[in-house]
Coordinates of C-alpha atoms and ligand atoms in Angstrom, one line a residue:
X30 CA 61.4 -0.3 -55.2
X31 CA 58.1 -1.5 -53.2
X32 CA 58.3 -1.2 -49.3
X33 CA 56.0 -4.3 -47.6
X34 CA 55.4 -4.2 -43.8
X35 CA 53.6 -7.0 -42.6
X36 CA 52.0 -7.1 -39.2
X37 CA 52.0 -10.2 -37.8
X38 CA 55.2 -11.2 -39.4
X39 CA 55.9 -14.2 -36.7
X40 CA 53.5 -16.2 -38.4
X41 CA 54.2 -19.9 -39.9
X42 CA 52.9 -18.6 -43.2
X43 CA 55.4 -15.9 -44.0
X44 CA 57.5 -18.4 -45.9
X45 CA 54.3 -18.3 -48.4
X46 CA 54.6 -15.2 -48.4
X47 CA 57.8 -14.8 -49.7
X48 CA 57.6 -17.6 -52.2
X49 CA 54.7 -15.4 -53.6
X50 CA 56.7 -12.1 -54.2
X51 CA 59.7 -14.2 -55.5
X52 CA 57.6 -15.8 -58.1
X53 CA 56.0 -12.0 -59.0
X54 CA 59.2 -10.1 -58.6
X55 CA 59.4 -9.2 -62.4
X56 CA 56.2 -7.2 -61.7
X57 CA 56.7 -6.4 -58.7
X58 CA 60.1 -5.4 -57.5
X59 CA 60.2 -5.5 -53.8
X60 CA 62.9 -3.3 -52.2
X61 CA 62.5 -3.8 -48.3
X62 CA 60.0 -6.1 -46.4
X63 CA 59.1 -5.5 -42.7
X64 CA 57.6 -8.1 -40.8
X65 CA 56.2 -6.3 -37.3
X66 CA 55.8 -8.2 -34.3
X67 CA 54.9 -8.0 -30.7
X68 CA 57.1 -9.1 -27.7
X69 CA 54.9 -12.1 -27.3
X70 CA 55.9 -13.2 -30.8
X71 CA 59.5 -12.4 -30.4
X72 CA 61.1 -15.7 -31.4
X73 CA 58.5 -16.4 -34.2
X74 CA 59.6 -13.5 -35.9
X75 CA 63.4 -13.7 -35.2
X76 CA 63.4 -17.5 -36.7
X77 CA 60.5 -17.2 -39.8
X78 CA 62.2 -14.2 -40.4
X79 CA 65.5 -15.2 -40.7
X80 CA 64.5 -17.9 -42.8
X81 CA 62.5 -15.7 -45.2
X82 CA 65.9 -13.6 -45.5
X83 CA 67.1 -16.9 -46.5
X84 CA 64.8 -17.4 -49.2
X85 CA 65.6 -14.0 -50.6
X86 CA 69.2 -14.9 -50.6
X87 CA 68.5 -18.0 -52.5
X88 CA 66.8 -16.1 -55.2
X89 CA 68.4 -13.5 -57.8
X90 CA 67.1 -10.2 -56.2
X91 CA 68.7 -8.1 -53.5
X92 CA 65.9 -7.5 -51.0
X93 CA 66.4 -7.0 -47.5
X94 CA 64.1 -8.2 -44.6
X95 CA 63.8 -6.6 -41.6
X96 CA 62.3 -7.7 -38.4
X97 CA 61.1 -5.1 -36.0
X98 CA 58.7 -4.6 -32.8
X99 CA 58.1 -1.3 -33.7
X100 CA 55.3 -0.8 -36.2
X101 CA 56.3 3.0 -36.9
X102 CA 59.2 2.3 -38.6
X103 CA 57.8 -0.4 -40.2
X104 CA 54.9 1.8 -41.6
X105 CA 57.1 4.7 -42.4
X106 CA 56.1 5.3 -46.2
X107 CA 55.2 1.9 -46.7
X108 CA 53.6 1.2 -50.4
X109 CA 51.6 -2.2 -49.0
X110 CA 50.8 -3.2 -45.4
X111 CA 49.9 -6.6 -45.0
X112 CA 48.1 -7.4 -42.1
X113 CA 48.1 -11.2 -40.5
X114 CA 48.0 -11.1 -37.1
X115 CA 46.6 -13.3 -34.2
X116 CA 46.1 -11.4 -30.8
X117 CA 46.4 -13.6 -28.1
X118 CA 48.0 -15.8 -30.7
X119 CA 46.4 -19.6 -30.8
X120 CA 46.4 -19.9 -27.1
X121 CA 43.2 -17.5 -27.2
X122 CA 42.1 -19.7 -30.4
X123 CA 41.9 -22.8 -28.0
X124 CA 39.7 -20.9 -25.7
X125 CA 37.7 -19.7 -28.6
X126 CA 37.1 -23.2 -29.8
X127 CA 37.0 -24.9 -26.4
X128 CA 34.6 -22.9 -24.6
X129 CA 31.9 -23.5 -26.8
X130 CA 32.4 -26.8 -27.0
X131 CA 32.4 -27.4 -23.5
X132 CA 29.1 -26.3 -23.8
X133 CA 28.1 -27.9 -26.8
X134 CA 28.2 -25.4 -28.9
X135 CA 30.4 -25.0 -32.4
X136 CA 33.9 -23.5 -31.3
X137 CA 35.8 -22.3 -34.5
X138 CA 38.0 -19.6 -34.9
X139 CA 35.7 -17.5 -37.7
X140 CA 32.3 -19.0 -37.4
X141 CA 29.6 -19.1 -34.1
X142 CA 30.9 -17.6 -30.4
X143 CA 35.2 -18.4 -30.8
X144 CA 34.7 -16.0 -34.6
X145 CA 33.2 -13.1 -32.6
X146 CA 35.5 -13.3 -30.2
X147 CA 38.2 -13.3 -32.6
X148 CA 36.4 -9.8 -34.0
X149 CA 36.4 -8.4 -30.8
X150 CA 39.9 -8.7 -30.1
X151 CA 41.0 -7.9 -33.5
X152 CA 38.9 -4.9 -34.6
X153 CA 40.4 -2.0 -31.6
X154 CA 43.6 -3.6 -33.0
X155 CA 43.3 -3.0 -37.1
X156 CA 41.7 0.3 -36.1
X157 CA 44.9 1.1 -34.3
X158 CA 47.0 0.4 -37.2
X159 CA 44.9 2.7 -39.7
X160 CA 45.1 5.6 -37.8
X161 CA 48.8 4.9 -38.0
X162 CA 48.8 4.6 -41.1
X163 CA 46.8 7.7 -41.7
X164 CA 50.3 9.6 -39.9
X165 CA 52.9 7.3 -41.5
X166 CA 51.7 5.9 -44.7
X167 CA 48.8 7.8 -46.1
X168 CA 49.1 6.6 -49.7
X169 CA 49.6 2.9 -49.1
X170 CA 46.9 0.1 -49.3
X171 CA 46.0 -1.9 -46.4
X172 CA 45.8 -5.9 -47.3
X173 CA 44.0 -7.7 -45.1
X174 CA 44.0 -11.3 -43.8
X175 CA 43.7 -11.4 -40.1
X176 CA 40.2 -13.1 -39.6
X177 CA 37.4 -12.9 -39.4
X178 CA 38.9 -11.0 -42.6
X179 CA 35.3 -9.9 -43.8
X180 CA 34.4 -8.2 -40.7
X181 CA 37.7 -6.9 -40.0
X182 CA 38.2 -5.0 -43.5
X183 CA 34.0 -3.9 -42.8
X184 CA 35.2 -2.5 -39.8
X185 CA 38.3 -0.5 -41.9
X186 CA 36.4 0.5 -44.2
X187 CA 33.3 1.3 -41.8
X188 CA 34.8 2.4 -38.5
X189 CA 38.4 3.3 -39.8
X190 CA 37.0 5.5 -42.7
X191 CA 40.1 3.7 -45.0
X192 CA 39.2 2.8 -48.4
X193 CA 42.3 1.6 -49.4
X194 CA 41.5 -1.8 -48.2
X195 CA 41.0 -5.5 -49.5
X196 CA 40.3 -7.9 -47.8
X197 CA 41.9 -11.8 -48.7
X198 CA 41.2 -15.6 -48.2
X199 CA 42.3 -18.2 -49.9
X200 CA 39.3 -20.2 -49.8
X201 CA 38.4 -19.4 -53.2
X202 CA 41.9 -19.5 -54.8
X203 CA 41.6 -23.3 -53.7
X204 CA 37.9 -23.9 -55.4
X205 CA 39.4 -22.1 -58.5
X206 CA 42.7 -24.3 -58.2
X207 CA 40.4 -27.7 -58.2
X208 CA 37.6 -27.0 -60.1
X209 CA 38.9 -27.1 -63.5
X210 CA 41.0 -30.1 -62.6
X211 CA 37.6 -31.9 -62.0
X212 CA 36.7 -31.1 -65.2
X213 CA 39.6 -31.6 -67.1
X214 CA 40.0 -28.0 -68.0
X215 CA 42.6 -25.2 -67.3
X216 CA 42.1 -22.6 -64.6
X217 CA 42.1 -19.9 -67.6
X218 CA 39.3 -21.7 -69.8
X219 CA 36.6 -21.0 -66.8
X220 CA 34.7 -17.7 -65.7
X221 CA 34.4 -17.6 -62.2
X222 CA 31.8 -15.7 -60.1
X223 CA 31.4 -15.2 -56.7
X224 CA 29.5 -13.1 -54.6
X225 CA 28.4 -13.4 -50.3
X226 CA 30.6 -13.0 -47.2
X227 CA 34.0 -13.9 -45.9
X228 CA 33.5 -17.9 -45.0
X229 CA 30.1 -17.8 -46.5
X230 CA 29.9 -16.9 -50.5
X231 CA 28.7 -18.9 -53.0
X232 CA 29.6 -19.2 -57.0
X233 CA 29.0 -19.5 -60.4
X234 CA 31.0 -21.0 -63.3
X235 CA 31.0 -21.3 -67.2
X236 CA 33.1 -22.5 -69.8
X237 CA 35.3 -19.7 -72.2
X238 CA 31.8 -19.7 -74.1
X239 CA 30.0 -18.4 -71.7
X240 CA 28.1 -22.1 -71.3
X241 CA 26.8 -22.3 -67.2
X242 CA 28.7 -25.8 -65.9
X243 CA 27.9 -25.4 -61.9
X244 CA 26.3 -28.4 -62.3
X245 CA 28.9 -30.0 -63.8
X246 CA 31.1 -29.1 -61.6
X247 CA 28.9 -30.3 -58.9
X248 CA 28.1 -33.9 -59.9
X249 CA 32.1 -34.2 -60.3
X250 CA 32.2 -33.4 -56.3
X251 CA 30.1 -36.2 -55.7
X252 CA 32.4 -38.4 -57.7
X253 CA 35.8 -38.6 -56.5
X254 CA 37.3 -37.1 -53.0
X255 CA 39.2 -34.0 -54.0
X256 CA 36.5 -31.1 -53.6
X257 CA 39.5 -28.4 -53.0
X258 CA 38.5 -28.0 -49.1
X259 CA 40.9 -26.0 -47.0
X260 CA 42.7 -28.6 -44.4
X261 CA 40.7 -27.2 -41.6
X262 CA 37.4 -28.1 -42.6
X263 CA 35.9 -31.8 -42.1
X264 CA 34.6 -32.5 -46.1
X265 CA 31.1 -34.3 -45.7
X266 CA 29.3 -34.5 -49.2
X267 CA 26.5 -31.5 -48.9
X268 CA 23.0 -32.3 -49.7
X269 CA 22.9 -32.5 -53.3
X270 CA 19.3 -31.5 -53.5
X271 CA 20.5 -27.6 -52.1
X272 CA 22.9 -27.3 -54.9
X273 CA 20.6 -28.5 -57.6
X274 CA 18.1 -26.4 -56.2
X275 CA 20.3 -23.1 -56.0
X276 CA 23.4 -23.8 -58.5
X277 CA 25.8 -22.4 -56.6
X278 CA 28.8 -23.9 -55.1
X279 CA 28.6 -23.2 -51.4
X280 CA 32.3 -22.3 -49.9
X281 CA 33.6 -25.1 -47.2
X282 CA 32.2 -23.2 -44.4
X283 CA 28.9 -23.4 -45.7
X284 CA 28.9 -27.1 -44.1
X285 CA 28.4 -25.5 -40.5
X286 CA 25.0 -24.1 -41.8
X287 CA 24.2 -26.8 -44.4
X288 CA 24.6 -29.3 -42.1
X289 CA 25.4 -28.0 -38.8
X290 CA 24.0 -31.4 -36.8
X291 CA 27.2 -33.2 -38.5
X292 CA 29.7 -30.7 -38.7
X293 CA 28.8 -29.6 -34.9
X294 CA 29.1 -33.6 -33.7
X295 CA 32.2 -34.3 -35.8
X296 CA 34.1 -30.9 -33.9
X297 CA 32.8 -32.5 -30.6
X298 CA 34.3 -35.8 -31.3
X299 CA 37.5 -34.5 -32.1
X300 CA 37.3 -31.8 -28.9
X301 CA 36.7 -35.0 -26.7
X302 CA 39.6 -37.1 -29.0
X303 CA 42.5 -35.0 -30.7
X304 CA 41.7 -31.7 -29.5
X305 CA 40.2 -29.0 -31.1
X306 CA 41.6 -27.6 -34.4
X307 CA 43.9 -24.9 -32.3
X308 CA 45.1 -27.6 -30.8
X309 CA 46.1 -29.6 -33.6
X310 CA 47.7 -26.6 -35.7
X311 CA 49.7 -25.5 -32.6
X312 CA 51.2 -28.9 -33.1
X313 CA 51.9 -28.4 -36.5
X314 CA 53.6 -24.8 -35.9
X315 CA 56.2 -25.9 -33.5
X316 CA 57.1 -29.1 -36.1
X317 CA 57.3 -25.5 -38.4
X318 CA 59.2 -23.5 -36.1
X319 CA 62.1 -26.1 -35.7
X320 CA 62.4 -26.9 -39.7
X321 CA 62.7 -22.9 -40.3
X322 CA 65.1 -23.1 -37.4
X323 CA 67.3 -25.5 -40.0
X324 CA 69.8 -22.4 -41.5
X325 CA 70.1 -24.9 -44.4
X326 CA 66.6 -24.3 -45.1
X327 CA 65.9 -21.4 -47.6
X328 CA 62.7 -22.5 -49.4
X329 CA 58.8 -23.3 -48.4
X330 CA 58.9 -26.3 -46.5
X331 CA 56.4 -29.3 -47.7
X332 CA 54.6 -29.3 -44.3
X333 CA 53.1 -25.7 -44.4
X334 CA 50.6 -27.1 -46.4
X335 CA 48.7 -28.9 -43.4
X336 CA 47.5 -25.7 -42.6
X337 CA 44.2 -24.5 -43.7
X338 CA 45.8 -20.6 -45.0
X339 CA 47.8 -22.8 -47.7
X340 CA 47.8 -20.7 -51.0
X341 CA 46.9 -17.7 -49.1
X342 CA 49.7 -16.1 -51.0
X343 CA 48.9 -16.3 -53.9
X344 CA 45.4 -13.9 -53.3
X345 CA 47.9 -12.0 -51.7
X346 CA 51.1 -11.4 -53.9
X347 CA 48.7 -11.1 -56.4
X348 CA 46.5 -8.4 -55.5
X349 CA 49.7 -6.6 -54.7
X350 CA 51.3 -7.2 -58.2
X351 CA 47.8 -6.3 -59.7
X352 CA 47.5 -2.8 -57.9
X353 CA 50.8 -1.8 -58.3
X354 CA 50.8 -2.9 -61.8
X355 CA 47.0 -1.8 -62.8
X356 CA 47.0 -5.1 -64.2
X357 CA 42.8 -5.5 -63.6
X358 CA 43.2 -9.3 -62.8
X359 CA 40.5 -10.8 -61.5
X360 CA 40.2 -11.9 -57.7
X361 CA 37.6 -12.8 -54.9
X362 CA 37.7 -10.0 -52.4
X363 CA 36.2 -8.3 -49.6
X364 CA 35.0 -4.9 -50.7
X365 CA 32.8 -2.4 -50.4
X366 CA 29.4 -3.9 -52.4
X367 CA 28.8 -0.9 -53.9
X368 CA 25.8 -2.4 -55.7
X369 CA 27.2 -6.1 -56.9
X370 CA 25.2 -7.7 -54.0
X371 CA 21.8 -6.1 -54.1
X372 CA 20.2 -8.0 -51.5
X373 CA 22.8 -6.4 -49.0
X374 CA 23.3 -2.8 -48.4
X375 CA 26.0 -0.8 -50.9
X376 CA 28.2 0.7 -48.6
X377 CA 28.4 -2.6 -46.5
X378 CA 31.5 -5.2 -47.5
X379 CA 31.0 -8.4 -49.2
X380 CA 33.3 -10.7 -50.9
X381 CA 33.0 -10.8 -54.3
X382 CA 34.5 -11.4 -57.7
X383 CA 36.4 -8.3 -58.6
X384 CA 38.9 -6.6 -61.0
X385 CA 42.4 -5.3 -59.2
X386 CA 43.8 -2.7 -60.8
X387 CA 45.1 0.8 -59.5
X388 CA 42.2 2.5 -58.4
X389 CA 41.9 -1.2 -56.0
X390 CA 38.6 -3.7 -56.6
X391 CA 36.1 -2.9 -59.4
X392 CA 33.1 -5.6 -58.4
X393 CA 31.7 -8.1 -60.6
X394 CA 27.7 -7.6 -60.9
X395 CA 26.4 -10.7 -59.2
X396 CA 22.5 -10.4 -59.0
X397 CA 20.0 -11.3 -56.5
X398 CA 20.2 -14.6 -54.7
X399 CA 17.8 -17.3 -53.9
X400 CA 15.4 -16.5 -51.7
X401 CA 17.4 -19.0 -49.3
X402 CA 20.3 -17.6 -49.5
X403 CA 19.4 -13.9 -49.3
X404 CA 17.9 -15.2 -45.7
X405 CA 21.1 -16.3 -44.4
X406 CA 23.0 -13.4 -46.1
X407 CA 21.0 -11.0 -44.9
X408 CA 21.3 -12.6 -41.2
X409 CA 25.0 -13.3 -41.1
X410 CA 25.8 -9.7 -42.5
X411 CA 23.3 -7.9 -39.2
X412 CA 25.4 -10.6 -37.2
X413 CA 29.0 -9.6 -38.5
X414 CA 27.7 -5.9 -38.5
X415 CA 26.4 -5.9 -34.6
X416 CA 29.8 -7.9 -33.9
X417 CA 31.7 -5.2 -35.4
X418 CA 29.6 -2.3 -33.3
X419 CA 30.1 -4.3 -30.1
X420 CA 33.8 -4.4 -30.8
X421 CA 34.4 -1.0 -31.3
X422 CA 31.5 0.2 -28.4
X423 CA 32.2 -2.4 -25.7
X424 CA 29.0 -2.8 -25.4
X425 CA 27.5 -6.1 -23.7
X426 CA 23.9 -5.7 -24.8
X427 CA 25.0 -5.3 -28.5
X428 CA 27.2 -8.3 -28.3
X429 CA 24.4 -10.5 -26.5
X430 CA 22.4 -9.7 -30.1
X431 CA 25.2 -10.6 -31.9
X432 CA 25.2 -13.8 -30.3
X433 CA 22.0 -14.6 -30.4
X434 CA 21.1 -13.8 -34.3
X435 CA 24.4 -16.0 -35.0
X436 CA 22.5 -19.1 -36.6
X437 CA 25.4 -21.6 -35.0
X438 CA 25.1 -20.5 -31.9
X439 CA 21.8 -21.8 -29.6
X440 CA 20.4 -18.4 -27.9
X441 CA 19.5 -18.4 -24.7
X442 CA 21.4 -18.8 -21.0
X443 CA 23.8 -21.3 -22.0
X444 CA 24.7 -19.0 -25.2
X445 CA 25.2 -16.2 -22.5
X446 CA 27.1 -18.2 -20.3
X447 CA 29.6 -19.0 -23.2
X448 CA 29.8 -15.4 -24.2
X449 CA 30.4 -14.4 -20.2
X450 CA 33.0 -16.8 -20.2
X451 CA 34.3 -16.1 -23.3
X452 CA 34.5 -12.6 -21.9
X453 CA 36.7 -13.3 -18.8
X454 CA 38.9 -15.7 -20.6
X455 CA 40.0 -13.3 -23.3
X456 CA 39.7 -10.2 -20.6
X457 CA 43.6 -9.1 -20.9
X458 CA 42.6 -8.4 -25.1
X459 CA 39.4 -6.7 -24.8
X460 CA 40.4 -3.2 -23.5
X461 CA 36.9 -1.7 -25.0
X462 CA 35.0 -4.0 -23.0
Ligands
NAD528 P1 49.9 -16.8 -35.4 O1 49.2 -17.2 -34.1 O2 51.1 -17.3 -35.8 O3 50.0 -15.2 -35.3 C1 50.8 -14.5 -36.2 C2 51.6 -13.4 -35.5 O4 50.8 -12.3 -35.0 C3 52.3 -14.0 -34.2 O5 53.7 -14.0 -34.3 C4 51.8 -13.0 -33.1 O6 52.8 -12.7 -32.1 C5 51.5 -11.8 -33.9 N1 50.7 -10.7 -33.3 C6 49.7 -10.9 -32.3 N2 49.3 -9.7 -32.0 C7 49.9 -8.7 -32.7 C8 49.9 -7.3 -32.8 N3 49.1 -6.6 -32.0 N4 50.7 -6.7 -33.7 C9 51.6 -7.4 -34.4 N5 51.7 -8.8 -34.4 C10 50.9 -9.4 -33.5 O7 48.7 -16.8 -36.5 P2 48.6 -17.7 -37.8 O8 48.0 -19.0 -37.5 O9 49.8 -17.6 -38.6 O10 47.5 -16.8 -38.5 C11 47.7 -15.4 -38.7 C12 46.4 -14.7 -39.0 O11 46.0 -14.8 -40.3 C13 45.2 -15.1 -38.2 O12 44.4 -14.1 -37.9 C14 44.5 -16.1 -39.1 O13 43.2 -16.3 -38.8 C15 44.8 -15.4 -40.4 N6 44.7 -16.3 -41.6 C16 43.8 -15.9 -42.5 C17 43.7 -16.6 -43.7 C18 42.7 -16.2 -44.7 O14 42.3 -16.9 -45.5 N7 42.1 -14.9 -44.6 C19 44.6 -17.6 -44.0 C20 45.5 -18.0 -43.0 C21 45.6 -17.3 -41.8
G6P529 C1 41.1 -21.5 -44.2 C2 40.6 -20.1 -44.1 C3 41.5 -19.2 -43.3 C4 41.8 -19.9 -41.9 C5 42.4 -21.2 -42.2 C6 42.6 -21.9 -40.8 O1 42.1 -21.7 -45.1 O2 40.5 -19.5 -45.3 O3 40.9 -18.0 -43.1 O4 42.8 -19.0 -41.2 O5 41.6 -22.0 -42.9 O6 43.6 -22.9 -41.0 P1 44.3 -23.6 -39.7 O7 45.3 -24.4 -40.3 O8 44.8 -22.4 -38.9 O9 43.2 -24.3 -39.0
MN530 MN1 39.8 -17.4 -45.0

């Protein structure tokens, strides 16, 4: 049987999880799953985790859940670490999003100042649990969804020296979930490619025939009011003209640099209204904590889907099944390039269409870009990259770059004001620093 430890096991979204090795348990059979938490997360991961073990119960197989603080034992010969963790949990998302925007500035928890932040505190931290698992778990692959997920497996596979890495999202499992739908067709009856960055790819499509329908695809997302956007993301049409000109479909994230001036004033609106996103989702997980507190309840409650991860799961379970199983299906990952992006460097990660089989991600060939968007590429990867360095250095100078080649955030002395305050807010997670 398959050992799982997952690190960060207190989270709302374990209950996806679960569902997701249920559903797969024929190909993969799942003997023990460790969720790992922190004292901090204590209660999350007593309830959620009592509630998975409820879910296992409810199902015909005999798998055992165990909840632990102590990531050791939870690592000890593990096949498949899972890794989806918040340090600082969303109390340091809310400063990441409302610093910023007390400034003016986009606060989001992967993109602009709050999404470095998030990569400084979470790099020392997945660095940490490599060399671990270099002692306790040599032979296991690390899966990786704590974001920014992109940088965070660059910085495994970069800093970490651990190949045995993929990085997840479920942004494209959504676009791949809608798509056909808005053409009438089934998921299996389109070719999918996709090639860029964590929160910033574009892709392709054609028909079983090989027949290019982007376009098609595109007019229908003018048409009705389902473009398969994660919940977290405000959905204003793009301008059409880009995707004629390019045909690609940009990801959801795209609309901060498509059409920052909107996206920036509608986050501002809700900042001064509603709150900021953290605080709307930290709404949402208590409503989550007291349904998974319900010992009645023993399946995925309707509500998890308000939150932006939803489907996450399934990228997840499946790239799991698909190693274990050398079943070389295909997935959008964060890899080493290794050539399929050849405006960015090979031995830098992308996210990109890939086959999953034993040996982990083969990539999909995606070409060269348009000149555009080999610009912003080749930008947001030196960002991510001096991010990552400034993280694992502690240096302020480097970060200061970082922060000022980031296209959403304004450079200059309000930029490093945010990034000084940022600094002081978030002081108790930065140790390198
Ligand atoms: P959360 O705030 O519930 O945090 C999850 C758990 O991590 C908490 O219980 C917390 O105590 C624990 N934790 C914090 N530091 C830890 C450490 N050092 N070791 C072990 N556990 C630790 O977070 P969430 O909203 O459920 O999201 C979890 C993570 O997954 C975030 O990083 C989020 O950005 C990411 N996420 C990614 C995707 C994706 O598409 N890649 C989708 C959904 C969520
Ligand atoms: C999207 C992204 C995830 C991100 C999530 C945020 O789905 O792919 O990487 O974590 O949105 O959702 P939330 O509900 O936390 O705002
Ligand atoms: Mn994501």
């Amino acid at each position: 049987g398959v050992k799982i430890a997952t690190i960060g096991g207190g989270s709302s979204y374990t209950p996806e999880l679960m569902e997701g090795f249920i559903k797969r348990y024929d190909e993969l059979p799942v003997r023990e799953i460790w969720l790992v938490d922190i004292e901090a997360g204590r209660e999350k991961v007593e309830i959620v985790g009592a509630m998975a073990q409820r879910m296992w119960d409810a199902s015909p197989y005999d798998v055992k859940v165990h909840i632990t603080l102590d990531r050791e034992e939870a690592l000890r010969d593990a096949d498949f670490v899972t890794t989806q963790f918040r340090v600082g949990l969303l109390e340091a998302r809310i400063k990441d999003e409302r610093i910023p925007a007390y400034y003016g500035m986009l606060g989001q928890e992967t993109n602009g100042a709050g999404g470095m932040f998030k990569a400084f505190r979470t790099v020392p931290i997945i660095l940490d649990i490599v060399e671990d698992m270099k002692r306790l778990c040599p032979d296991a692959w690390l899966i990786n969804f704590a974001n920014p997920s992109g940088m965070v497996t660059e910085a495994v596979v970069r800093y970490g020296k651990w190949d045995k890495v993929i990085g997840l999202c479920n942004v494209p499992v959504m676009a791949q979930m809608i798509e056909p739908e808005l053409l009438g067709k089934q998921p299996d009856e389109l070719i999918y490619k996709f090639a860029g960055l964590n929160h910033f790819h574009w892709h392709k499509v054609t028909d079983a025939h090989g027949k290019n329908v982007t376009l098609d695809i595109i007019n229908k997302m003018y048409e009705g009011d389902e473009t398969g956007m994660p919940k977290n993301i405000h959905d204003i049409p793009f301008p059409r003209e880009i995707l004629e000109q390019m045909q690609m479909i940009p990801c959801g994230y795209h609309h901060y640099y498509y059409q920052e001036e909107e996206t920036l004033s509608h986050a501002l609106e809700e900042y001064k209204t509603v709150g900021t996103r953290a605080q709307q989702v930290k709404q949402t997980e208590t409503e989550l904590f007291e349904l998974y507190k319900d010992p009645n309840l023993d399946y995925k409650p309707e509500q998890l889907g308000k939150r932006g991860g939803a489907y996450y799961s399934d990228a997840a379970c499946e790239s799991i099944a698909s190693i274990y199983a050398n079943k070389n299906t295909q997935l959008v990952v964060s890899t080493k390039n290794d050539g399929a992006v050849p405006d960015l460097p090979a031995d830098c990660v992308v996210e990109v269409s890939a086959y999953i089989g034993g040996q982990g991600a083969r990539n999909v060939a995606f070409g060269e870009l348009p000149v555009a968007e080999r610009g912003w590429l080749q930008v947001m990867k030196a960002m991510e990259l001096l991010t990552i360095e400034a993280a694992v250095t502690g240096d302020y100078d480097t970060a200061l770059q970082a922060f000022t080649i980031n296209p959403l955030v304004r450079s200059g002395k309000t930029a490093q004001r945010i990034m000084d305050e940022l600094f002081i807010a978030h002081k108790d997670f930065l140790p390198n620093f």
